[in-house]
Amino acid sequence: MTDAEDRKPQSDQARSVFRAPGVAAPVVEGESSTTSEFALPEGLAAPRAGGGEPETTSEFALPKGLDVPQPPAAEPEGSAFSPPSTYSARQPPAFTPPNGIPVVSLTKDAPWQDRMRTMLRMPVAERPALETVHKTEDGGPAVPRVLDLTLRIGELLLAGGEGAEDVEAAMFAVCRSYGLDRCEPTVTFTLLSVTYQPSLVDDPVTASRTVRRRGTDYTRLAAVFRLVDDLSDPETHVSLEEAYRRLAEIRRNRHPYPGWALTGAAGLLAAAAAVLVGGGLLVFVTAAIGAMLGDRLAWLCAGRGLPEFYQFTVAAMPPAALGVAITVTHVDVNASAVITGGLFALLPGRALVAGVQDGLTGFYITASARLLEVMYFFVGIVTGVLVVLYFGVKVGAQLNPDTAVGISERPVLQIVASMLLSLTFAVLLQQERSTVLLVTLNGGVAWSVYGAMHYVGDLSPVASTAVAAGLVGLFGQLLSRYRFASALPYTTAAIGPLLPGSATYFGLLSIAQNNVDKGLVSLAKAVSLAMAIAIGVNLGSEISRLFLRLPGGVAAGRRAAKRTRGF
């Protein structure tokens, strides 16, 4: 046998190894039969799949005899497992509401406060796209520096008494003006934070700042609003360096009125309030002296580092002491008007309005903290006055809590006194001199409306106060929109004549004379009047926004939280 004949059976054997099972081996004439160990034994027929298809050997194949499950028949509409009749297999676009996303067009000539509030009350996915800005470097916005500038501006606004919603709107405007559109500012009573997320796949950047000191300076507040207005104007180029420089100038600016002017304004405020509740010339002078003494004592306590609670307590003592002294010496003077005038100069109307406004706009944590602060101030005033009144009752001072004030008998004098009260209140708030005249007129209008409704129309004092405060808020909001500024300088001082000074005093006097029930009723009336003032101011502001043109029309209206209906 030759070598070729020896290799021939081996090649046939190799070919049989790779032959698929169930496939008949081709018959080649002249060749020997298959002898591979993997070949089917002779006489064993290979099973064949039906229909001429090859046999399925996958481990994922269905076993023989098991039918493929068919989709169940459509169940009736009421079944919990059946799809709704409106269901379609076509996948709708993501995050699209049933009626589509309304097109939001924010007009550039609207105040930036309205535009920012509109976007803050929208979900992030529905906010309009940010236009290209040219206020940052070529490499993109310096995110840490922009967030730091935002927090510093928010700190000045919050420390100046601005509402939480307006502070968030200003912070959002600063971030958006430098290209950071996906940012979320958060404001509480003492903490500011802002979070920026470049995209859904990038890590967010968060920065925070704590507000430790508070001061009343509406001139500085107005300067910050002008800075934010320039930053949010797309036609004004303000770089980060320029914004930092202007912010440093705002911080370094001195108050527009010296200390002696503030002390004199406090005395005139108390004197005007004393005339407002029925006092004469001697009462005017006495109330002014008592308020100035209290102001100087409060400054002394502040210089020693005492908390504001003790400052209010000390400041309330001199007017009350002078009123008790006048009663003891039997001078024919209305001592109640002297003490009431001193209380007008101390009642925290600014903090009260800001606290109620935060509560009405949904910032409940900040509102609770502000109202708690107001309560502490009020308790400090009560403590100072009650200490003096207790000593006065012990020494025989005949203070009558039922003393009537003759307001309706001198309407012209009362209007003049209310305007003087608003003017001095504006000076105490460190307002710009250009706004003092406007807020003085606003305060005179508020008192005229209150007097006409309460004393002429014989309406409830709470309702009259709420309507007058509503007009104050309406006019203040109109003036702030006209000047693209904050509404606080136009409203806070104007509500001064409406503050419940007489109700507070008579309630404290009744408690000092062991008539606790009557005193609590009078204090409850004072609280009701204070709430009416705060709600009226906020309602007037909301009415002005409701009827004036808003950015984007109906679709861009300011969205608010819906009523929970008990859930």
XYZ file of C-alpha atoms in Angstrom:
567
model
C 0.000 0.000 0.000
C 1.275 3.377 -1.007
C 1.534 6.468 1.200
C -1.368 8.111 -0.666
C -3.610 5.162 -0.004
C -2.695 5.309 3.724
C -3.579 9.049 4.003
C -6.903 8.781 2.128
C -8.976 7.133 4.905
C -7.578 9.657 7.382
C -8.882 12.612 5.348
C -12.317 11.014 5.155
C -12.241 10.546 8.895
C -11.310 14.198 9.461
C -14.165 15.383 7.269
C -16.657 13.300 9.228
C -15.736 15.052 12.462
C -17.162 18.397 11.286
C -20.300 16.915 9.760
C -23.444 18.193 11.477
C -25.588 15.588 13.171
C -28.711 14.661 11.318
C -27.156 15.372 7.901
C -26.501 12.361 5.811
C -22.953 11.842 4.768
C -22.411 12.267 1.096
C -21.639 9.073 -0.702
C -18.463 9.253 -2.619
C -17.754 6.498 -4.985
C -14.578 4.734 -4.353
C -14.321 5.865 -0.763
C -14.652 3.805 2.374
C -17.445 4.238 4.948
C -17.236 6.660 7.831
C -15.448 5.343 10.889
C -15.309 8.480 13.065
C -16.101 8.074 16.732
C -18.478 11.100 16.489
C -20.443 9.628 13.600
C -23.849 8.054 14.108
C -23.783 4.293 14.455
C -25.004 2.353 11.520
C -28.702 1.613 11.723
C -29.548 4.632 13.980
C -31.666 7.206 12.155
C -31.074 10.870 13.034
C -34.218 12.806 14.037
C -35.247 15.564 11.609
C -37.118 18.809 12.360
C -40.477 19.284 10.734
C -40.854 21.500 7.756
C -37.343 20.895 6.563
C -35.832 23.201 9.193
C -32.653 22.207 11.027
C -32.934 20.904 14.524
C -32.800 23.543 17.299
C -30.174 22.770 19.900
C -30.024 26.135 21.791
C -30.408 25.977 25.559
C -32.877 28.883 25.330
C -35.203 27.016 22.984
C -38.652 25.985 24.203
C -38.965 22.303 25.118
C -40.923 20.090 22.808
C -44.617 20.085 23.589
C -44.641 23.573 25.160
C -46.535 26.078 23.044
C -45.487 29.707 22.722
C -47.796 31.864 24.920
C -50.050 34.141 22.980
C -51.041 37.649 24.186
C -54.271 37.515 26.177
C -57.452 38.768 24.734
C -58.428 42.345 25.500
C -60.081 42.592 28.869
C -62.958 44.881 29.611
C -62.164 48.542 30.400
C -62.708 48.148 34.126
C -59.968 45.571 34.633
C -56.997 46.600 36.720
C -54.609 44.746 34.392
C -55.844 46.078 31.093
C -54.307 49.203 29.522
C -56.560 52.253 29.255
C -58.458 52.823 26.072
C -56.380 55.923 25.403
C -53.095 54.050 25.774
C -50.884 53.989 22.733
C -47.731 51.988 22.174
C -46.069 55.084 20.738
C -43.934 56.675 23.432
C -44.840 60.317 24.023
C -42.135 62.967 24.347
C -40.587 63.030 27.797
C -41.848 65.530 30.410
C -44.563 66.893 28.163
C -47.845 67.801 29.904
C -51.157 66.763 28.277
C -51.821 70.236 26.901
C -48.245 70.890 25.850
C -45.693 73.252 27.323
C -46.824 76.871 26.962
C -44.462 79.176 25.171
C -43.031 81.578 27.717
C -41.949 84.936 26.416
C -40.495 87.200 29.065
C -40.580 90.788 27.878
C -37.359 92.637 28.565
C -39.076 95.896 29.461
C -40.780 94.332 32.482
C -39.120 94.794 35.898
C -36.517 92.183 36.634
C -38.329 91.326 39.879
C -41.377 90.119 37.919
C -39.300 88.220 35.391
C -37.265 86.447 38.044
C -40.313 85.605 40.175
C -41.961 84.141 37.093
C -39.058 81.819 36.396
C -38.506 80.891 40.032
C -42.082 79.606 40.241
C -41.579 77.430 37.157
C -40.075 73.942 37.140
C -36.506 73.887 35.869
C -37.496 72.006 32.710
C -40.067 74.668 31.739
C -37.912 77.744 32.190
C -37.107 79.617 28.991
C -33.694 79.055 27.494
C -30.987 81.434 28.560
C -29.845 83.891 25.957
C -26.187 84.161 25.123
C -24.407 86.502 27.485
C -21.138 88.324 26.952
C -20.307 89.232 30.542
C -17.968 86.366 31.267
C -14.538 85.297 30.142
C -13.941 83.293 26.993
C -13.483 80.103 28.970
C -16.997 80.336 30.407
C -18.376 81.769 33.619
C -16.268 81.538 36.734
C -18.834 79.547 38.672
C -17.355 79.920 42.209
C -16.954 83.687 41.831
C -20.448 84.134 40.395
C -21.941 82.156 43.274
C -19.911 84.183 45.782
C -21.133 87.458 44.255
C -24.691 86.130 44.341
C -24.466 85.238 48.025
C -22.960 88.602 48.956
C -25.768 90.460 47.214
C -28.369 88.239 48.851
C -26.764 88.822 52.242
C -27.108 92.607 51.929
C -30.739 92.313 50.871
C -31.718 89.879 53.611
C -29.868 91.845 56.295
C -31.650 94.999 55.136
C -35.084 93.483 55.785
C -36.066 92.423 52.269
C -38.567 89.594 51.889
C -37.321 86.075 51.177
C -39.002 85.891 47.772
C -37.411 89.146 46.599
C -34.015 87.975 47.855
C -34.340 84.733 45.884
C -35.414 86.675 42.798
C -32.344 88.934 43.068
C -29.996 85.972 43.538
C -31.522 84.180 40.568
C -31.157 87.328 38.452
C -27.452 87.612 39.277
C -26.772 83.946 38.423
C -28.748 84.123 35.215
C -27.065 87.337 34.089
C -23.721 85.500 34.082
C -24.968 82.432 32.246
C -25.819 80.132 35.163
C -29.387 79.240 34.263
C -29.697 75.885 36.073
C -29.374 77.346 39.567
C -31.611 77.157 42.622
C -31.267 79.803 45.368
C -32.570 79.070 48.867
C -33.220 81.693 51.547
C -33.912 81.187 55.225
C -33.762 83.638 58.094
C -30.001 83.371 58.686
C -28.719 81.126 55.872
C -28.342 81.710 52.152
C -27.398 78.969 49.703
C -27.322 78.576 45.951
C -26.828 75.408 43.904
C -25.727 75.300 40.279
C -25.775 72.160 38.135
C -24.236 72.559 34.663
C -26.109 69.549 33.256
C -27.861 66.397 34.311
C -24.625 64.408 34.235
C -22.372 66.933 36.004
C -21.973 67.284 39.734
C -23.768 70.273 41.293
C -21.823 73.124 42.879
C -23.270 74.502 46.124
C -22.218 77.550 48.129
C -23.740 79.035 51.284
C -23.384 82.103 53.464
C -24.639 82.974 56.961
C -26.237 86.327 57.787
C -25.010 87.241 61.268
C -25.626 90.981 61.461
C -28.707 92.924 60.485
C -29.069 96.629 59.999
C -31.682 99.005 58.677
C -30.334 101.071 55.784
C -32.733 101.457 52.872
C -30.204 103.625 50.989
C -27.886 100.634 50.796
C -30.861 98.437 49.875
C -31.749 100.733 46.959
C -28.121 100.708 45.757
C -28.097 96.902 45.718
C -31.324 96.867 43.696
C -29.771 99.229 41.151
C -26.777 96.905 40.875
C -29.022 93.894 40.268
C -31.014 95.904 37.714
C -27.835 96.701 35.793
C -26.675 93.093 35.962
C -29.989 91.761 34.638
C -30.106 94.273 31.773
C -28.897 92.454 28.624
C -27.782 95.732 27.053
C -25.533 96.681 29.988
C -22.100 95.080 30.202
C -21.048 94.642 33.845
C -18.108 92.337 34.378
C -17.488 90.361 37.531
C -14.712 92.737 38.565
C -16.944 95.752 38.094
C -19.758 94.099 40.047
C -17.391 93.322 42.933
C -16.108 96.900 42.907
C -19.618 98.372 43.036
C -20.604 95.963 45.804
C -17.569 97.012 47.853
C -18.544 100.667 47.408
C -22.056 99.907 48.618
C -20.656 98.271 51.736
C -18.288 101.158 52.440
C -20.877 103.878 51.993
C -21.765 105.689 55.185
C -25.330 106.180 56.326
C -27.011 109.241 54.793
C -28.007 110.663 58.191
C -25.727 111.192 61.207
C -26.453 109.832 64.669
C -27.816 113.080 66.072
C -30.300 113.268 63.179
C -31.530 109.763 63.968
C -32.005 110.640 67.627
C -33.930 113.766 66.695
C -36.049 111.776 64.241
C -36.921 109.290 66.983
C -38.056 112.153 69.231
C -40.155 113.782 66.501
C -41.707 110.434 65.636
C -42.854 109.890 69.222
C -44.062 113.504 69.442
C -46.080 113.187 66.227
C -47.594 109.921 67.450
C -48.540 111.590 70.744
C -50.354 114.360 68.867
C -51.957 111.726 66.663
C -53.653 110.166 69.691
C -54.885 113.446 71.185
C -51.900 115.183 72.791
C -51.142 118.894 72.856
C -48.015 121.018 72.772
C -46.719 119.945 76.186
C -47.350 116.310 75.314
C -45.472 116.871 72.042
C -42.382 118.136 73.849
C -42.522 115.545 76.639
C -42.899 112.627 74.245
C -39.988 113.893 72.161
C -37.718 114.126 75.208
C -38.688 110.650 76.427
C -38.084 109.052 73.032
C -34.699 110.730 72.622
C -33.615 109.554 76.061
C -34.703 106.012 75.229
C -32.848 106.137 71.901
C -29.613 107.236 73.572
C -29.902 104.519 76.199
C -30.466 101.927 73.478
C -27.355 103.153 71.640
C -25.377 102.824 74.872
C -26.568 99.245 75.345
C -25.745 98.418 71.737
C -22.235 99.765 72.207
C -21.818 97.452 75.202
C -22.859 94.459 73.124
C -26.230 93.789 74.753
C -28.809 91.938 72.629
C -31.658 93.820 70.982
C -34.146 92.479 73.515
C -32.537 94.533 76.277
C -32.153 97.510 73.980
C -35.911 97.583 73.405
C -36.554 97.117 77.118
C -34.356 100.064 78.061
C -35.684 102.276 75.260
C -39.283 101.776 76.433
C -38.611 102.935 79.974
C -38.012 106.734 79.624
C -41.328 107.571 77.831
C -43.261 105.485 80.350
C -41.378 107.105 83.254
C -42.158 110.605 81.985
C -45.834 109.717 81.616
C -45.960 108.395 85.181
C -44.108 111.495 86.445
C -46.635 113.803 84.784
C -49.491 111.893 86.397
C -47.901 111.939 89.852
C -47.276 115.707 89.695
C -50.941 116.245 88.713
C -50.095 118.219 85.586
C -53.126 118.650 83.359
C -51.626 116.659 80.516
C -52.739 113.481 78.803
C -50.015 111.153 80.127
C -51.371 108.231 78.104
C -50.498 110.090 74.905
C -46.888 110.477 76.050
C -46.463 106.771 76.698
C -48.308 105.854 73.502
C -46.017 108.098 71.455
C -42.966 106.371 72.889
C -44.395 102.990 71.937
C -44.960 104.129 68.345
C -41.245 104.743 67.991
C -40.406 101.209 69.161
C -42.991 98.914 67.562
C -41.207 96.688 64.990
C -43.446 97.358 62.031
C -40.745 96.585 59.464
C -40.009 93.102 60.801
C -43.725 92.383 61.179
C -44.542 93.244 57.568
C -41.590 91.207 56.281
C -42.549 88.205 58.421
C -46.174 88.124 57.319
C -45.147 88.656 53.702
C -42.810 85.644 53.842
C -45.607 83.532 55.302
C -48.074 84.571 52.625
C -45.601 83.789 49.846
C -44.791 80.297 51.158
C -41.517 80.860 53.036
C -42.799 79.470 56.305
C -39.461 78.855 58.014
C -38.293 82.413 57.408
C -41.714 83.771 58.350
C -41.705 81.856 61.623
C -38.248 83.160 62.494
C -39.177 86.756 61.677
C -42.398 86.599 63.684
C -40.501 85.047 66.584
C -38.104 87.977 66.397
C -41.054 90.386 66.456
C -42.433 88.597 69.487
C -39.136 88.984 71.351
C -39.026 92.697 70.525
C -42.604 93.099 71.654
C -41.922 91.244 74.900
C -38.954 93.527 75.504
C -41.156 96.609 75.047
C -43.811 95.116 77.310
C -41.230 94.357 79.975
C -39.844 97.882 79.994
C -43.255 99.563 80.107
C -44.704 97.174 82.694
C -41.780 97.694 85.076
C -42.362 101.453 85.020
C -46.153 101.148 85.242
C -45.941 98.814 88.228
C -43.794 101.330 90.064
C -46.160 104.100 89.010
C -49.187 102.268 90.385
C -47.351 101.652 93.669
C -46.546 105.347 94.101
C -50.152 106.341 93.447
C -50.178 107.371 89.788
C -53.773 107.543 88.556
C -53.501 106.154 85.049
C -56.870 105.511 83.423
C -56.932 102.760 80.781
C -60.327 104.012 79.533
C -58.988 107.415 78.465
C -60.490 108.412 75.159
C -58.346 109.956 72.437
C -59.756 112.862 70.534
C -58.733 111.976 66.981
C -61.949 112.775 65.138
C -62.093 116.288 66.593
C -58.899 117.507 64.871
C -58.664 115.838 61.457
C -56.341 118.391 59.833
C -53.882 118.300 62.729
C -53.990 114.522 62.753
C -53.171 114.328 59.036
C -50.212 116.671 59.507
C -49.025 114.600 62.474
C -49.315 111.376 60.448
C -47.227 112.865 57.642
C -44.591 114.012 60.150
C -44.564 110.529 61.650
C -43.979 108.945 58.237
C -41.227 111.437 57.431
C -39.324 110.770 60.651
C -39.843 107.037 60.266
C -38.251 107.265 56.802
C -35.242 109.039 58.303
C -34.878 106.317 60.937
C -34.908 103.728 58.174
C -32.029 105.556 56.421
C -33.988 106.079 53.229
C -32.758 108.061 50.261
C -33.745 111.689 50.384
C -35.476 111.426 47.024
C -37.987 108.938 48.469
C -38.792 110.764 51.715
C -41.377 113.105 50.173
C -43.209 110.289 48.406
C -43.428 108.107 51.499
C -44.602 111.112 53.540
C -47.498 111.669 51.162
C -48.247 107.951 51.188
C -48.487 107.982 54.996
C -50.848 110.966 54.940
C -53.123 109.202 52.456
C -53.115 106.050 54.584
C -54.177 107.924 57.718
C -56.858 109.886 55.816
C -58.389 106.661 54.526
C -58.271 105.082 57.972
C -59.851 108.122 59.664
C -62.588 108.416 57.038
C -63.535 104.742 57.335
C -63.266 104.360 61.119
C -64.316 107.706 62.582
C -66.642 108.969 59.836
C -67.904 105.690 58.431
C -67.976 103.979 61.865
C -66.327 100.821 60.529
C -64.230 98.327 62.442
C -60.684 99.525 63.205
C -59.258 96.251 61.922
C -61.056 96.528 58.571
C -60.168 100.211 58.259
C -56.529 99.460 58.995
C -56.427 96.643 56.448
C -57.867 98.848 53.669
C -55.491 101.712 54.455
C -52.516 99.356 54.554
C -53.660 97.843 51.250
C -53.512 101.284 49.624
C -50.031 101.764 51.092
C -48.884 98.487 49.548
C -50.520 99.319 46.205
C -48.924 102.751 45.926
C -45.598 101.425 47.139
C -45.587 98.676 44.527
C -46.483 101.152 41.777
C -43.652 103.453 42.786
C -41.173 100.595 43.026
C -42.106 99.347 39.542
C -41.754 102.854 38.160
C -38.247 103.186 39.627
C -37.229 99.496 39.284
C -36.431 99.447 43.011
C -37.552 97.744 46.195
C -41.028 98.463 47.530
C -39.909 98.553 51.167
C -38.797 102.229 51.204
C -42.220 103.277 49.934
C -44.335 101.146 52.256
C -42.605 100.582 55.601
C -42.509 104.190 56.760
C -46.000 104.893 55.405
C -47.589 102.333 57.746
C -46.180 104.107 60.796
C -49.396 106.036 61.602
C -51.362 102.774 61.507
C -49.281 100.932 64.106
C -51.292 99.850 67.188
C -49.513 101.969 69.779
C -52.563 103.011 71.822
C -54.036 99.491 71.931
C -50.690 98.158 73.121
C -50.375 100.769 75.863
C -53.900 100.356 77.224
C -53.451 96.586 77.293
C -50.231 96.890 79.285
C -51.792 99.422 81.653
C -54.738 97.121 82.369
C -52.361 94.266 83.153
C -50.347 96.533 85.458
C -53.573 97.386 87.320
C -54.386 93.674 87.820
C -57.117 93.737 85.176
C -55.586 90.892 83.196
C -58.655 89.912 81.167
C -59.209 93.396 79.844
C -55.510 93.802 79.166
C -55.334 90.590 77.154
C -58.329 91.706 75.081
C -56.597 94.989 74.292
C -53.346 93.223 73.408
C -55.282 90.831 71.169
C -56.718 93.867 69.406
C -53.195 95.219 68.947
C -52.090 91.931 67.424
C -55.121 91.946 65.102
C -54.296 95.457 63.942
C -50.689 94.498 63.323
C -51.722 91.482 61.265
C -54.200 93.628 59.330
C -51.387 96.038 58.488
C -49.060 93.305 57.277
C -51.700 91.439 55.266
C -53.034 94.682 53.791
C -49.589 95.754 52.594
C -48.937 92.375 50.986
C -52.407 92.248 49.422
C -51.954 95.696 47.908
C -48.694 94.584 46.340
C -50.275 91.433 44.915
C -53.207 93.409 43.501
C -50.813 95.699 41.655
C -49.080 92.685 40.116
C -52.421 91.111 39.267
C -53.765 93.970 37.172
C -50.567 95.394 35.735
C -48.964 93.836 32.693
C -46.932 90.769 33.574
C -44.110 89.345 31.446
C -45.376 86.798 28.973
C -49.089 87.243 29.586
C -51.171 84.459 31.076
C -48.719 81.681 30.320
C -45.948 83.389 32.251
C -48.026 84.327 35.251
C -46.531 83.880 38.673
C -47.335 80.352 39.734
C -48.173 79.742 43.344
C -48.836 76.665 45.429
C -52.332 75.235 45.129
C -54.582 74.621 48.083
C -53.932 71.173 49.545
C -57.644 70.479 50.269
C -56.828 68.804 53.552
C -54.132 66.439 52.275
